[in-house]
């Protein structure tokens, strides 16, 4: 039986260096070398999962097929590697301690004193070994390599049990089966303009003092490291210069795997893991093409995101990625206008007129409007006003989760004339509850008690935009995260007034998709389609939104993504693009760019 290979990614100096994107890019690079890859994210916080954490604290809560509410970096892993992870691929201190305490309560430790070492550290190692063997790519058997990202920064007190466990683990799996990549910062001081190595030196010294020795350094900097800087790092950090990689600033994150490839990061990893004889050179043709296209797009499409947490873009990370995937497929440069929902409300007009005017100016100038999910009543009235503006002015609109619910509330108020129509989440005593608490939900326990994970939606109408966008399928499987749902007792009244419920669950009682048939594009969904969008495989509903916003919806509906890409031939039909592709970017793609564009870029366009 082959031995699993492990790549550990740690971070030093400061948080926010991009360990998640680095780990995802490493995984992609190894996958393109012919290896099967899985991923694990370790989060040292005591929470059992990310489900109850504020977006201001932790950014987006990413939802998996099995209903796991996990760290947003698992979204990066899924998007880069095109895999389906499980909740066990996200390890937290809370999960480990609960696991150990449950065993202690059952008497599994036979009366021994339960301690961090060895019981917690053993549990961490056993968890990693067990989860690494679970296939996530749809194939049988375990992967070849497991990429592990340790959250936080070296030196954090909460990371210590994991550091100790991983130090033991490196000995447990043996030399040639464990590679440590340390992501650190090499700042450039404006005063002297010199790349400073001291922060990385201290970080590596701290890491070595904790029992872990880095094999490769991935240095974040504004520009490529000078040779003398690499030599200095090599000398003081005891890492060969060939194993020091620069992750300098790039126009978009799709360039990161290309940076790693160009600096032979895969060869360094293969050398540490004794893998060179069974691997191949990574081509990354599609990624190269996609990154080049993204950089060259210039014709804008403006999407207003009307939300509660607009000051922190990580809150809507998967939505941003899904919009980007769709805009690249449509050949448009995505411009997101962040509209704080509460700034659209009448109270803001009284208290802060400038903010009110600015919010409405952004909303009215947008090509499309997106209202994402959320919890709590702050900004709900602003979201309702945004839905009304898009409906009355025939602006393309996509409402997700709460965004669908506010669209239903707005329709009931404006079209049915039910002025007090509301959700019981915001007004428990409303006489016209359009949205109600799900009967199986819990009002006392928040974590893991929502309707979570992949659920099936059956289309009710054969001739509607959503079914066409999904390729005329009978049903779809999308991921959910909600406690409230459209009141089934009000569906008939809403439908009679013109609101079409085009998608429902298998019982027919839970509303999943709404549409306005006579609107250019007005769709609301109870699920979260952004979680399954991939580079080169954009979410159908996001593709529809972008297509409608830039006048390409008919092409999307008639021919699907493949024909839509052919429509985009003229988007890159310019000398600068042609030159870019002829300089190495015009490789045969599989998804993002059509044969027509490919042919043009190689000088054979008719």
Short mmCIF file of C-alpha atoms in Angstrom, two decimals, residues 289 293 565 572 581 587-598 601:
data_model
loop_
_atom_site.label_atom_id
_atom_site.label_comp_id
_atom_site.label_asym_id
_atom_site.label_seq_id
_atom_site.Cartn_x
_atom_site.Cartn_y
_atom_site.Cartn_z
CA UNK A 289 -5.25 31.49 -20.52
CA UNK A 293 -7.97 37.01 -20.22
CA UNK A 565 -17.96 31.92 -25.06
CA UNK A 572 -10.34 39.69 -26.94
CA UNK A 581 -1.64 35.08 -26.41
CA UNK A 587 -2.70 27.28 -25.43
CA UNK A 588 -5.66 25.09 -26.26
CA UNK A 589 -8.21 25.63 -23.48
CA UNK A 590 -10.89 23.25 -22.32
CA UNK A 591 -13.46 25.59 -20.91
CA UNK A 592 -13.11 29.31 -20.55
CA UNK A 593 -12.21 30.36 -24.05
CA UNK A 594 -13.71 29.00 -27.28
CA UNK A 595 -12.10 27.45 -30.29
CA UNK A 596 -12.88 30.66 -32.17
CA UNK A 597 -10.98 32.83 -29.70
CA UNK A 598 -8.18 30.29 -29.49
CA UNK A 601 -5.15 34.33 -30.76
#
